Structure formats: C-alpha cells, structure tokens
PDB file of C-alpha atoms (C1' of nucleotides) in Angstrom:
ATOM      1  CA  MET A   1      81.047 100.680 122.598  1.00  0.00           C
ATOM      2  CA  PRO A   2      80.061 101.706 119.285  1.00  0.00           C
ATOM      3  CA  GLU A   3      78.013  99.435 117.146  1.00  0.00           C
ATOM      4  CA  LEU A   4      76.184 100.616 114.056  1.00  0.00           C
ATOM      5  CA  PRO A   5      73.587 102.798 115.832  1.00  0.00           C
ATOM      6  CA  GLU A   6      76.241 104.680 117.799  1.00  0.00           C
ATOM      7  CA  VAL A   7      78.355 105.296 114.705  1.00  0.00           C
ATOM      8  CA  GLU A   8      75.270 106.409 112.768  1.00  0.00           C
ATOM      9  CA  THR A   9      74.302 108.715 115.662  1.00  0.00           C
ATOM     10  CA  SER A  10      77.784 110.234 115.611  1.00  0.00           C
ATOM     11  CA  LEU A  11      77.602 110.698 111.848  1.00  0.00           C
ATOM     12  CA  ARG A  12      74.240 112.462 111.992  1.00  0.00           C
ATOM     13  CA  GLY A  13      75.421 114.617 114.877  1.00  0.00           C
ATOM     14  CA  ILE A  14      78.659 115.831 113.338  1.00  0.00           C
ATOM     15  CA  GLU A  15      77.503 116.080 109.713  1.00  0.00           C
ATOM     16  CA  PRO A  16      75.858 119.535 109.949  1.00  0.00           C
ATOM     17  CA  HIS A  17      78.964 120.921 111.662  1.00  0.00           C
ATOM     18  CA  LEU A  18      81.440 119.521 109.131  1.00  0.00           C
ATOM     19  CA  ARG A  19      79.928 119.289 105.659  1.00  0.00           C
ATOM     20  CA  GLY A  20      81.306 121.985 103.355  1.00  0.00           C
ATOM     21  CA  ARG A  21      83.701 123.293 106.026  1.00  0.00           C
ATOM     22  CA  TRP A  22      87.433 123.764 105.557  1.00  0.00           C
ATOM     23  CA  ILE A  23      90.127 122.008 107.576  1.00  0.00           C
ATOM     24  CA  LEU A  24      92.780 124.198 109.166  1.00  0.00           C
ATOM     25  CA  ARG A  25      94.915 121.370 110.498  1.00  0.00           C
ATOM     26  CA  LEU A  26      94.957 117.958 112.148  1.00  0.00           C
ATOM     27  CA  VAL A  27      96.294 117.844 115.710  1.00  0.00           C
ATOM     28  CA  VAL A  28      97.391 114.373 116.836  1.00  0.00           C
ATOM     29  CA  ARG A  29      98.365 113.999 120.509  1.00  0.00           C
ATOM     30  CA  GLN A  30      98.540 110.199 120.491  1.00  0.00           C
ATOM     31  CA  ARG A  31      99.485 108.349 117.310  1.00  0.00           C
ATOM     32  CA  GLN A  32      99.357 104.849 118.792  1.00  0.00           C
ATOM     33  CA  LEU A  33      95.765 103.800 118.223  1.00  0.00           C
ATOM     34  CA  ARG A  34      94.639 100.435 116.783  1.00  0.00           C
ATOM     35  CA  TRP A  35      97.122 101.210 114.034  1.00  0.00           C
ATOM     36  CA  PRO A  36      99.661 104.028 114.271  1.00  0.00           C
ATOM     37  CA  ILE A  37      98.450 107.200 112.563  1.00  0.00           C
ATOM     38  CA  PRO A  38     101.045 108.010 109.861  1.00  0.00           C
ATOM     39  CA  SER A  39     102.246 111.600 110.018  1.00  0.00           C
ATOM     40  CA  THR A  40     101.455 111.882 106.292  1.00  0.00           C
ATOM     41  CA  VAL A  41      97.766 112.156 107.214  1.00  0.00           C
ATOM     42  CA  ASP A  42      98.298 115.593 108.750  1.00  0.00           C
ATOM     43  CA  ALA A  43      99.558 117.140 105.495  1.00  0.00           C
ATOM     44  CA  ALA A  44      96.999 115.284 103.372  1.00  0.00           C
ATOM     45  CA  VAL A  45      94.013 116.939 105.070  1.00  0.00           C
ATOM     46  CA  ALA A  46      95.319 120.409 106.024  1.00  0.00           C
ATOM     47  CA  GLY A  47      93.730 123.203 103.990  1.00  0.00           C
ATOM     48  CA  ARG A  48      91.164 120.893 102.357  1.00  0.00           C
ATOM     49  CA  GLN A  49      87.379 121.062 102.244  1.00  0.00           C
ATOM     50  CA  ILE A  50      85.065 118.374 103.649  1.00  0.00           C
ATOM     51  CA  ILE A  51      82.755 117.525 100.770  1.00  0.00           C
ATOM     52  CA  ALA A  52      80.556 114.862 102.358  1.00  0.00           C
ATOM     53  CA  LEU A  53      80.281 112.469 105.315  1.00  0.00           C
ATOM     54  CA  ARG A  54      79.239 108.849 105.057  1.00  0.00           C
ATOM     55  CA  ARG A  55      79.256 105.647 107.042  1.00  0.00           C
ATOM     56  CA  ARG A  56      80.288 102.174 105.876  1.00  0.00           C
ATOM     57  CA  ALA A  57      79.955  99.435 108.501  1.00  0.00           C
ATOM     58  CA  LYS A  58      81.332 101.033 111.683  1.00  0.00           C
ATOM     59  CA  TYR A  59      83.672 103.318 109.757  1.00  0.00           C
ATOM     60  CA  LEU A  60      83.011 107.041 109.460  1.00  0.00           C
ATOM     61  CA  LEU A  61      84.144 108.429 106.126  1.00  0.00           C
ATOM     62  CA  LEU A  62      84.977 112.119 105.714  1.00  0.00           C
ATOM     63  CA  GLU A  63      85.246 112.687 101.996  1.00  0.00           C
ATOM     64  CA  LEU A  64      87.642 115.379 100.778  1.00  0.00           C
ATOM     65  CA  GLU A  65      88.241 116.253  97.113  1.00  0.00           C
ATOM     66  CA  HIS A  66      91.256 113.983  96.770  1.00  0.00           C
ATOM     67  CA  GLY A  67      90.618 111.162  99.228  1.00  0.00           C
ATOM     68  CA  THR A  68      88.884 110.044 102.415  1.00  0.00           C
ATOM     69  CA  LEU A  69      89.627 110.354 106.096  1.00  0.00           C
ATOM     70  CA  MET A  70      88.472 107.023 107.551  1.00  0.00           C
ATOM     71  CA  LEU A  71      87.725 106.848 111.259  1.00  0.00           C
ATOM     72  CA  HIS A  72      86.780 103.951 113.546  1.00  0.00           C
ATOM     73  CA  LEU A  73      85.646 104.350 117.162  1.00  0.00           C
ATOM     74  CA  GLY A  74      86.795 100.921 118.389  1.00  0.00           C
ATOM     75  CA  MET A  75      85.403  99.944 121.800  1.00  0.00           C
ATOM     76  CA  SER A  76      85.496 103.250 123.624  1.00  0.00           C
ATOM     77  CA  GLY A  77      85.714 106.019 121.032  1.00  0.00           C
ATOM     78  CA  SER A  78      83.454 109.042 120.842  1.00  0.00           C
ATOM     79  CA  LEU A  79      83.369 112.244 118.813  1.00  0.00           C
ATOM     80  CA  ARG A  80      82.481 115.741 119.910  1.00  0.00           C
ATOM     81  CA  VAL A  81      82.268 119.073 118.125  1.00  0.00           C
ATOM     82  CA  LEU A  82      83.840 121.740 120.327  1.00  0.00           C
ATOM     83  CA  ALA A  83      85.538 125.109 120.221  1.00  0.00           C
ATOM     84  CA  ALA A  84      89.105 124.426 119.112  1.00  0.00           C
ATOM     85  CA  ASP A  85      90.480 126.212 122.190  1.00  0.00           C
ATOM     86  CA  CYS A  86      88.587 123.932 124.602  1.00  0.00           C
ATOM     87  CA  PRO A  87      91.339 122.207 126.637  1.00  0.00           C
ATOM     88  CA  PRO A  88      91.715 118.494 125.786  1.00  0.00           C
ATOM     89  CA  GLY A  89      91.374 115.715 128.364  1.00  0.00           C
ATOM     90  CA  ALA A  90      93.694 112.769 128.937  1.00  0.00           C
ATOM     91  CA  HIS A  91      92.226 110.567 126.184  1.00  0.00           C
ATOM     92  CA  ASP A  92      91.437 113.238 123.602  1.00  0.00           C
ATOM     93  CA  HIS A  93      93.867 111.917 120.997  1.00  0.00           C
ATOM     94  CA  VAL A  94      92.945 113.769 117.800  1.00  0.00           C
ATOM     95  CA  ASP A  95      91.465 117.159 116.838  1.00  0.00           C
ATOM     96  CA  LEU A  96      90.364 117.985 113.317  1.00  0.00           C
ATOM     97  CA  VAL A  97      90.512 121.764 113.535  1.00  0.00           C
ATOM     98  CA  LEU A  98      88.265 123.725 111.162  1.00  0.00           C
ATOM     99  CA  THR A  99      88.779 127.260 109.885  1.00  0.00           C
ATOM    100  CA  ASP A 100      85.624 128.442 111.700  1.00  0.00           C
ATOM    101  CA  GLY A 101      87.255 127.961 115.122  1.00  0.00           C
ATOM    102  CA  SER A 102      85.566 124.644 115.931  1.00  0.00           C
ATOM    103  CA  CYS A 103      87.059 121.173 115.975  1.00  0.00           C
ATOM    104  CA  LEU A 104      86.043 117.539 115.747  1.00  0.00           C
ATOM    105  CA  ARG A 105      87.627 115.821 118.760  1.00  0.00           C
ATOM    106  CA  LEU A 106      88.216 112.075 119.076  1.00  0.00           C
ATOM    107  CA  ARG A 107      88.263 110.679 122.609  1.00  0.00           C
ATOM    108  CA  ASP A 108      89.212 107.014 122.948  1.00  0.00           C
ATOM    109  CA  PRO A 109      90.420 105.743 126.357  1.00  0.00           C
ATOM    110  CA  ARG A 110      91.159 102.185 125.194  1.00  0.00           C
ATOM    111  CA  ARG A 111      92.752 103.267 121.910  1.00  0.00           C
ATOM    112  CA  PHE A 112      91.140 100.540 119.812  1.00  0.00           C
ATOM    113  CA  GLY A 113      89.936 103.183 117.372  1.00  0.00           C
ATOM    114  CA  SER A 114      91.736 104.128 114.184  1.00  0.00           C
ATOM    115  CA  LEU A 115      92.326 106.913 111.681  1.00  0.00           C
ATOM    116  CA  HIS A 116      93.367 106.280 108.071  1.00  0.00           C
ATOM    117  CA  TRP A 117      93.948 108.471 105.056  1.00  0.00           C
ATOM    118  CA  VAL A 118      92.639 106.622 102.005  1.00  0.00           C
ATOM    119  CA  PRO A 119      93.266 107.755  98.421  1.00  0.00           C
ATOM    120  CA  PRO A 120      90.524 106.826  95.942  1.00  0.00           C
ATOM    121  CA  PRO A 121      88.932 104.449  95.294  1.00  0.00           C
ATOM    122  CA  ILE A 122      87.787 104.154  98.898  1.00  0.00           C
ATOM    123  CA  GLN A 123      86.049 100.785  98.395  1.00  0.00           C
ATOM    124  CA  ALA A 124      89.379  99.207  97.429  1.00  0.00           C
ATOM    125  CA  HIS A 125      90.772  99.695 100.943  1.00  0.00           C
ATOM    126  CA  PRO A 126      91.629  96.310 102.509  1.00  0.00           C
ATOM    127  CA  LEU A 127      89.518  97.062 105.589  1.00  0.00           C
ATOM    128  CA  LEU A 128      86.445  97.773 103.449  1.00  0.00           C
ATOM    129  CA  CYS A 129      86.678  95.530 100.409  1.00  0.00           C
ATOM    130  CA  ASN A 130      85.592  92.260 102.065  1.00  0.00           C
ATOM    131  CA  LEU A 131      82.714  93.528 104.177  1.00  0.00           C
ATOM    132  CA  GLY A 132      79.201  92.116 104.049  1.00  0.00           C
ATOM    133  CA  PRO A 133      76.087  94.172 103.287  1.00  0.00           C
ATOM    134  CA  GLU A 134      74.679  96.970 105.409  1.00  0.00           C
ATOM    135  CA  PRO A 135      71.968  95.525 107.689  1.00  0.00           C
ATOM    136  CA  LEU A 136      69.549  98.364 106.935  1.00  0.00           C
ATOM    137  CA  SER A 137      69.903  97.979 103.157  1.00  0.00           C
ATOM    138  CA  ASP A 138      67.702  95.893 100.850  1.00  0.00           C
ATOM    139  CA  ALA A 139      70.696  93.657 100.122  1.00  0.00           C
ATOM    140  CA  PHE A 140      70.299  92.241 103.637  1.00  0.00           C
ATOM    141  CA  ASP A 141      67.348  90.017 104.447  1.00  0.00           C
ATOM    142  CA  GLY A 142      66.427  86.587 105.798  1.00  0.00           C
ATOM    143  CA  ASN A 143      66.950  84.834 102.477  1.00  0.00           C
ATOM    144  CA  TYR A 144      70.488  86.220 102.306  1.00  0.00           C
ATOM    145  CA  LEU A 145      71.242  85.064 105.854  1.00  0.00           C
ATOM    146  CA  TYR A 146      69.806  81.632 105.181  1.00  0.00           C
ATOM    147  CA  ARG A 147      71.920  81.247 102.050  1.00  0.00           C
ATOM    148  CA  ARG A 148      75.134  82.330 103.779  1.00  0.00           C
ATOM    149  CA  ALA A 149      74.454  80.035 106.739  1.00  0.00           C
ATOM    150  CA  ARG A 150      74.561  76.826 104.678  1.00  0.00           C
ATOM    151  CA  ASP A 151      77.169  74.390 106.056  1.00  0.00           C
ATOM    152  CA  ARG A 152      78.116  76.699 108.927  1.00  0.00           C
ATOM    153  CA  ARG A 153      78.365  74.872 112.209  1.00  0.00           C
ATOM    154  CA  GLY A 154      79.374  77.791 114.447  1.00  0.00           C
ATOM    155  CA  ALA A 155      76.952  79.555 116.793  1.00  0.00           C
ATOM    156  CA  VAL A 156      74.452  81.873 115.129  1.00  0.00           C
ATOM    157  CA  LYS A 157      75.497  84.674 117.457  1.00  0.00           C
ATOM    158  CA  GLY A 158      79.021  84.705 116.059  1.00  0.00           C
ATOM    159  CA  PHE A 159      77.592  84.333 112.561  1.00  0.00           C
ATOM    160  CA  ILE A 160      75.580  87.574 112.720  1.00  0.00           C
ATOM    161  CA  MET A 161      78.486  89.367 114.408  1.00  0.00           C
ATOM    162  CA  ASP A 162      80.837  88.401 111.544  1.00  0.00           C
ATOM    163  CA  SER A 163      81.422  91.504 109.417  1.00  0.00           C
ATOM    164  CA  HIS A 164      81.953  89.324 106.353  1.00  0.00           C
ATOM    165  CA  ILE A 165      78.324  88.218 106.706  1.00  0.00           C
ATOM    166  CA  VAL A 166      76.701  91.495 107.768  1.00  0.00           C
ATOM    167  CA  VAL A 167      78.282  94.633 109.195  1.00  0.00           C
ATOM    168  CA  GLY A 168      77.425  96.718 112.235  1.00  0.00           C
ATOM    169  CA  VAL A 169      75.928  94.066 114.537  1.00  0.00           C
ATOM    170  CA  GLY A 170      77.986  93.997 117.735  1.00  0.00           C
ATOM    171  CA  ASN A 171      77.479  92.194 121.010  1.00  0.00           C
ATOM    172  CA  ILE A 172      74.591  94.282 122.350  1.00  0.00           C
ATOM    173  CA  TYR A 173      72.411  94.170 119.252  1.00  0.00           C
ATOM    174  CA  ALA A 174      73.245  90.541 118.489  1.00  0.00           C
ATOM    175  CA  ASN A 175      71.898  89.580 121.913  1.00  0.00           C
ATOM    176  CA  GLU A 176      68.843  91.784 121.517  1.00  0.00           C
ATOM    177  CA  SER A 177      67.873  90.648 118.025  1.00  0.00           C
ATOM    178  CA  LEU A 178      68.303  86.943 118.843  1.00  0.00           C
ATOM    179  CA  PHE A 179      66.017  87.392 121.843  1.00  0.00           C
ATOM    180  CA  LEU A 180      63.412  89.214 119.767  1.00  0.00           C
ATOM    181  CA  ALA A 181      63.571  86.473 117.114  1.00  0.00           C
ATOM    182  CA  GLY A 182      63.346  83.692 119.718  1.00  0.00           C
ATOM    183  CA  ILE A 183      66.584  82.048 118.581  1.00  0.00           C
ATOM    184  CA  HIS A 184      69.094  80.531 121.011  1.00  0.00           C
ATOM    185  CA  PRO A 185      72.469  82.277 120.544  1.00  0.00           C
ATOM    186  CA  HIS A 186      74.334  78.970 120.627  1.00  0.00           C
ATOM    187  CA  ARG A 187      72.324  77.276 117.868  1.00  0.00           C
ATOM    188  CA  PRO A 188      74.488  76.321 114.870  1.00  0.00           C
ATOM    189  CA  ALA A 189      73.923  78.872 112.094  1.00  0.00           C
ATOM    190  CA  GLY A 190      73.378  76.145 109.520  1.00  0.00           C
ATOM    191  CA  ARG A 191      70.572  74.546 111.532  1.00  0.00           C
ATOM    192  CA  ILE A 192      68.053  77.393 111.462  1.00  0.00           C
ATOM    193  CA  ALA A 193      65.076  77.387 109.079  1.00  0.00           C
ATOM    194  CA  ARG A 194      64.632  80.012 106.391  1.00  0.00           C
ATOM    195  CA  ALA A 195      61.482  81.363 108.041  1.00  0.00           C
ATOM    196  CA  ARG A 196      63.366  81.954 111.291  1.00  0.00           C
ATOM    197  CA  TYR A 197      66.130  83.797 109.449  1.00  0.00           C
ATOM    198  CA  ILE A 198      63.512  86.019 107.830  1.00  0.00           C
ATOM    199  CA  ARG A 199      62.274  86.868 111.308  1.00  0.00           C
ATOM    200  CA  LEU A 200      65.815  87.408 112.605  1.00  0.00           C
ATOM    201  CA  ALA A 201      66.738  89.764 109.758  1.00  0.00           C
ATOM    202  CA  GLU A 202      63.589  91.798 110.403  1.00  0.00           C
ATOM    203  CA  HIS A 203      64.413  92.071 114.111  1.00  0.00           C
ATOM    204  CA  ILE A 204      68.012  93.086 113.385  1.00  0.00           C
ATOM    205  CA  LYS A 205      66.719  95.907 111.195  1.00  0.00           C
ATOM    206  CA  GLN A 206      64.095  96.917 113.760  1.00  0.00           C
ATOM    207  CA  VAL A 207      66.389  96.960 116.777  1.00  0.00           C
ATOM    208  CA  LEU A 208      69.122  98.886 114.947  1.00  0.00           C
ATOM    209  CA  ASP A 209      66.580 101.384 113.658  1.00  0.00           C
ATOM    210  CA  ALA A 210      65.030 101.825 117.116  1.00  0.00           C
ATOM    211  CA  ALA A 211      68.475 102.345 118.654  1.00  0.00           C
ATOM    212  CA  ILE A 212      69.366 104.982 116.059  1.00  0.00           C
ATOM    213  CA  ARG A 213      66.142 106.834 116.828  1.00  0.00           C
ATOM    214  CA  LYS A 214      67.135 106.895 120.535  1.00  0.00           C
ATOM    215  CA  GLY A 215      70.627 108.188 119.757  1.00  0.00           C
ATOM    216  CA  GLY A 216      72.360 104.862 120.435  1.00  0.00           C
ATOM    217  CA  THR A 217      73.236 103.007 123.636  1.00  0.00           C
ATOM    218  CA  SER A 218      75.422 104.675 126.267  1.00  0.00           C
ATOM    219  CA  LEU A 219      76.848 102.237 128.796  1.00  0.00           C
ATOM    220  CA  ARG A 220      80.178 103.829 129.683  1.00  0.00           C
ATOM    221  CA  ASP A 221      81.985 106.003 127.218  1.00  0.00           C
ATOM    222  CA  PHE A 222      79.613 106.763 124.407  1.00  0.00           C
ATOM    223  CA  VAL A 223      78.376 110.340 124.034  1.00  0.00           C
ATOM    224  CA  ARG A 224      76.936 112.178 121.043  1.00  0.00           C
ATOM    225  CA  GLU A 225      78.639 115.101 119.376  1.00  0.00           C
ATOM    226  CA  ASP A 226      77.048 117.525 121.873  1.00  0.00           C
ATOM    227  CA  GLY A 227      78.200 115.508 124.903  1.00  0.00           C
ATOM    228  CA  ASN A 228      74.783 113.978 125.646  1.00  0.00           C
ATOM    229  CA  PRO A 229      74.317 110.200 125.953  1.00  0.00           C
ATOM    230  CA  GLY A 230      72.092 107.979 123.804  1.00  0.00           C
ATOM    231  CA  TYR A 231      68.961 106.620 125.439  1.00  0.00           C
ATOM    232  CA  PHE A 232      68.563 103.119 124.032  1.00  0.00           C
ATOM    233  CA  ALA A 233      70.091 101.447 127.135  1.00  0.00           C
ATOM    234  CA  GLN A 234      66.700 101.730 128.863  1.00  0.00           C
ATOM    235  CA  GLN A 235      65.101  99.656 126.096  1.00  0.00           C
ATOM    236  CA  LEU A 236      67.533  96.742 126.219  1.00  0.00           C
ATOM    237  CA  ARG A 237      65.536  93.536 126.806  1.00  0.00           C
ATOM    238  CA  VAL A 238      68.351  91.128 127.716  1.00  0.00           C
ATOM    239  CA  TYR A 239      71.810  92.686 127.338  1.00  0.00           C
ATOM    240  CA  GLY A 240      73.406  93.159 130.767  1.00  0.00           C
ATOM    241  CA  ARG A 241      70.395  91.569 132.488  1.00  0.00           C
ATOM    242  CA  GLY A 242      71.703  88.159 133.542  1.00  0.00           C
ATOM    243  CA  GLY A 243      69.601  86.833 136.459  1.00  0.00           C
ATOM    244  CA  GLU A 244      66.767  89.286 135.853  1.00  0.00           C
ATOM    245  CA  PRO A 245      63.360  87.985 134.749  1.00  0.00           C
ATOM    246  CA  CYS A 246      62.752  87.397 131.043  1.00  0.00           C
ATOM    247  CA  PRO A 247      60.500  90.182 129.681  1.00  0.00           C
ATOM    248  CA  ASN A 248      58.366  87.487 128.010  1.00  0.00           C
ATOM    249  CA  CYS A 249      58.011  84.668 130.513  1.00  0.00           C
ATOM    250  CA  GLY A 250      59.643  85.842 133.745  1.00  0.00           C
ATOM    251  CA  LYS A 251      62.223  83.058 133.942  1.00  0.00           C
ATOM    252  CA  ALA A 252      65.685  84.220 135.021  1.00  0.00           C
ATOM    253  CA  LEU A 253      67.801  85.270 132.016  1.00  0.00           C
ATOM    254  CA  ARG A 254      70.980  83.278 131.463  1.00  0.00           C
ATOM    255  CA  GLN A 255      74.423  84.771 131.032  1.00  0.00           C
ATOM    256  CA  GLN A 256      77.062  82.679 129.306  1.00  0.00           C
ATOM    257  CA  ARG A 257      80.197  83.340 127.284  1.00  0.00           C
ATOM    258  CA  ILE A 258      79.951  82.423 123.616  1.00  0.00           C
ATOM    259  CA  GLY A 259      83.086  83.025 121.569  1.00  0.00           C
ATOM    260  CA  GLN A 260      84.731  85.197 124.228  1.00  0.00           C
ATOM    261  CA  ARG A 261      81.702  87.485 124.484  1.00  0.00           C
ATOM    262  CA  SER A 262      79.008  87.671 127.155  1.00  0.00           C
ATOM    263  CA  SER A 263      75.698  86.394 125.918  1.00  0.00           C
ATOM    264  CA  PHE A 264      72.306  86.943 127.498  1.00  0.00           C
ATOM    265  CA  TYR A 265      69.255  84.895 126.644  1.00  0.00           C
ATOM    266  CA  CYS A 266      66.140  83.154 127.889  1.00  0.00           C
ATOM    267  CA  SER A 267      66.515  79.395 127.735  1.00  0.00           C
ATOM    268  CA  ASP A 268      62.724  78.979 127.410  1.00  0.00           C
ATOM    269  CA  CYS A 269      61.898  81.675 124.847  1.00  0.00           C
ATOM    270  CA  GLN A 270      64.995  81.112 122.696  1.00  0.00           C
ATOM    271  CA  ARG A 271      65.493  77.751 121.030  1.00  0.00           C
TER     272      ARG A 271
ATOM    273  C1'  DC B   1      87.265  78.285 104.140  1.00  0.00           C
ATOM    274  C1'  DC B   2      85.816  77.929 109.116  1.00  0.00           C
ATOM    275  C1'  DG B   3      85.997  78.470 113.897  1.00  0.00           C
ATOM    276  C1'  DG B   4      88.197  79.527 118.059  1.00  0.00           C
ATOM    277  C1'  DA B   5      91.766  81.961 120.781  1.00  0.00           C
ATOM    278  C1'  DC B   6      94.621  85.933 121.404  1.00  0.00           C
ATOM    279  C1'  DG B   7      96.048  90.547 121.837  1.00  0.00           C
ATOM    280  C1'  DC B   8      95.825  95.458 121.468  1.00  0.00           C
ATOM    281  C1'  DC B   9      94.742  99.344 125.876  1.00  0.00           C
ATOM    282  C1'  DT B  10      92.597 101.693 129.908  1.00  0.00           C
ATOM    283  C1'  DG B  11      89.116 101.926 133.385  1.00  0.00           C
ATOM    284  C1'  DT B  12      85.971  99.920 136.652  1.00  0.00           C
ATOM    285  C1'  DC B  13      84.119  96.734 139.748  1.00  0.00           C
ATOM    286  C1'  DG B  14      83.754  92.863 142.976  1.00  0.00           C
ATOM    287  C1'  DG B  15      86.015  89.904 146.183  1.00  0.00           C
ATOM    288  C1'  DC B  16      89.287  89.130 149.660  1.00  0.00           C
TER     289       DC B  16
ATOM    290  C1'  DT C   1      92.013 100.824 152.166  1.00  0.00           C
ATOM    291  C1'  DG C   2      94.617  98.154 148.768  1.00  0.00           C
ATOM    292  C1'  DC C   3      95.564  94.705 145.587  1.00  0.00           C
ATOM    293  C1'  DC C   4      94.283  91.418 141.843  1.00  0.00           C
ATOM    294  C1'  DG C   5      91.691  89.330 138.507  1.00  0.00           C
ATOM    295  C1'  DA C   6      87.812  89.573 135.524  1.00  0.00           C
ATOM    296  C1'  DC C   7      85.487  92.047 132.353  1.00  0.00           C
ATOM    297  C1'  DA C   8      83.958  95.897 128.989  1.00  0.00           C
ATOM    298  C1'  DG C   9      80.553  98.196 123.108  1.00  0.00           C
ATOM    299  C1'  DG C  10      85.750  95.720 118.116  1.00  0.00           C
ATOM    300  C1'  DC C  11      88.311  93.289 115.111  1.00  0.00           C
ATOM    301  C1'  DG C  12      92.627  91.778 112.596  1.00  0.00           C
ATOM    302  C1'  DT C  13      95.652  87.933 112.877  1.00  0.00           C
ATOM    303  C1'  DC C  14      97.182  83.470 113.760  1.00  0.00           C
ATOM    304  C1'  DC C  15      96.686  78.603 114.179  1.00  0.00           C
ATOM    305  C1'  DG C  16      94.658  73.995 113.725  1.00  0.00           C
TER     306       DG C  16
END
DNA sequence: CCGGACGCCTGTCGGC
DNA sequence: TGCCGACAGGCGTCCG
C-alpha cells in the first residue's frame, strides 16, 4: 500500500499522540518482517522519550535522545494509536507501549514492513544514504529529472519509481502523474523533452499533495491512526481503471505490465 | 552503472 | 463448494 501520501498521513496522525511521550516497552509478537527485528531494539527504546517524528522517503523516523526507531510499512502495513490493553489481531506484530496507557500498533499482513534501531547519524544508514530527493522539496523539479534521465533507456515509469532518482512515488502515483502529464509510461526516460519533465515534476508534486490532503489512498489494508480510511481512491484518474473510459477523451484505458507492475494509461492522451 | 527478474508473505478474486 | 493461479500499494539483491 503505502506510498508517500499514506506514510505522511500516518506520520501526521500519530505525531500528536507520540511526540514528547515516554516509552514503557516494545512488544514484538512477530520478529520476521522484511528483516528480522533484533531483540536489542526492545532494550534500546524502553524507558526513553520520543523527541520528534519525521519522515524520509517512505520511512517513519521516531527520534529518541540517543538514536532513531526507523519504521517502514511495506505493502500492507498500517499504524494505529490504541489503548495498550486493546486485544491484538492476527497481524498486529508490534506494539510501542507508552507510559500513558496507549500504544502505537503496527499491523502488516504481508510482513514486507520493517523496524530498525539506528544509532546516530541517521542519514548514514545504508537504507537511507543513497536515496534521491523528496518529491515535495525544492531539490526536486523538472530540470533535475531531465538531467538524471540523460542516457537512460528504460521506461519513464520505472525511472520515476526508482528511489535513487526520487523517493515516495509508487505504482499508484506513478500511473496518475504520467497520465496528468500526458506521458506514455513506456517511453524511454532519456527521450523526453525538458519541458515535459517540468510538467511531470509539477504533476507529481500536485498529485502527492492532493492525496495527502485526502488522507491517502485506501484500497485494501491502509487505515489512518484512528482506523479510518483515506479518501483519495475516489480521485484516481487511471489506476485500477483498465477498460474504463479515459477521463479526457473517453477511449478505453489500457492496462499493461511494465517492469512487473500493472500500468494504466490512455494510448491517445499519453505519448 | 543500468535494467530486468526474483523473492519475501498473506489475502483475495476470478475461472473452472 | 473447492482448488489453483494470478495478482496486490515495496524494495533489496542478483545477474547479464
């Protein structure tokens, strides 16, 4: 599930419940996630205060005084803030129990999520140190994309989904932004004009921002910290709409796999 | 370095 | 109704 807007929604939802609070203990029911959770994490966080919460790419960062708890939601992860005595379900793998009687609970049916304890400096962590810019930052724009696309022959869709190029753009928002920019997802990244990349970068920013304002996209698993879904699914123009009419021209939308992922596009409006 | 394929894991859905 | 394969929002790793 979670692309940048869903992770950002989770961050904004949990932040008021966690910032400044003290951790009683970490309860891990399932250690086998994307990477096994080392048991050393439990002792590292117990009794510590949560100073601040941040997001980098699709990672949620809970900053303590002496290091960072780094959390990824994978494909099916979601976070809720609940009373610590609320009975856990089958896929509720981790509770971060606070001293006020509440807990942050990670649910992740597919177990592609992860939890790391990272001593400072956080940016030196191997999973973070080679990432591209944040799409909503000033460091990301059409000129940057154009420059990075030189000599790249792979499809533009894979290019904008590559976290070394830009972070946070997953399959849903890649499809949506390419449609909005009128670019065919299969076009080689190196064969797109600068002006079209400027348009694409603007649409990536706009669609991510719009999705954040709607609380993200809920297709299956994703819920916000209070258990409610996000409402951006209703605004999706092409994702999941193979065979339906193009919102621009009415021609049936195509569905095709590009790089192992389903792609949706209009073969007339996207070139 | 680049690009494509694979695998991690569970749940759901469509077809037979 | 049951079984089986395909597919699902991510991403590190391996291989050519």
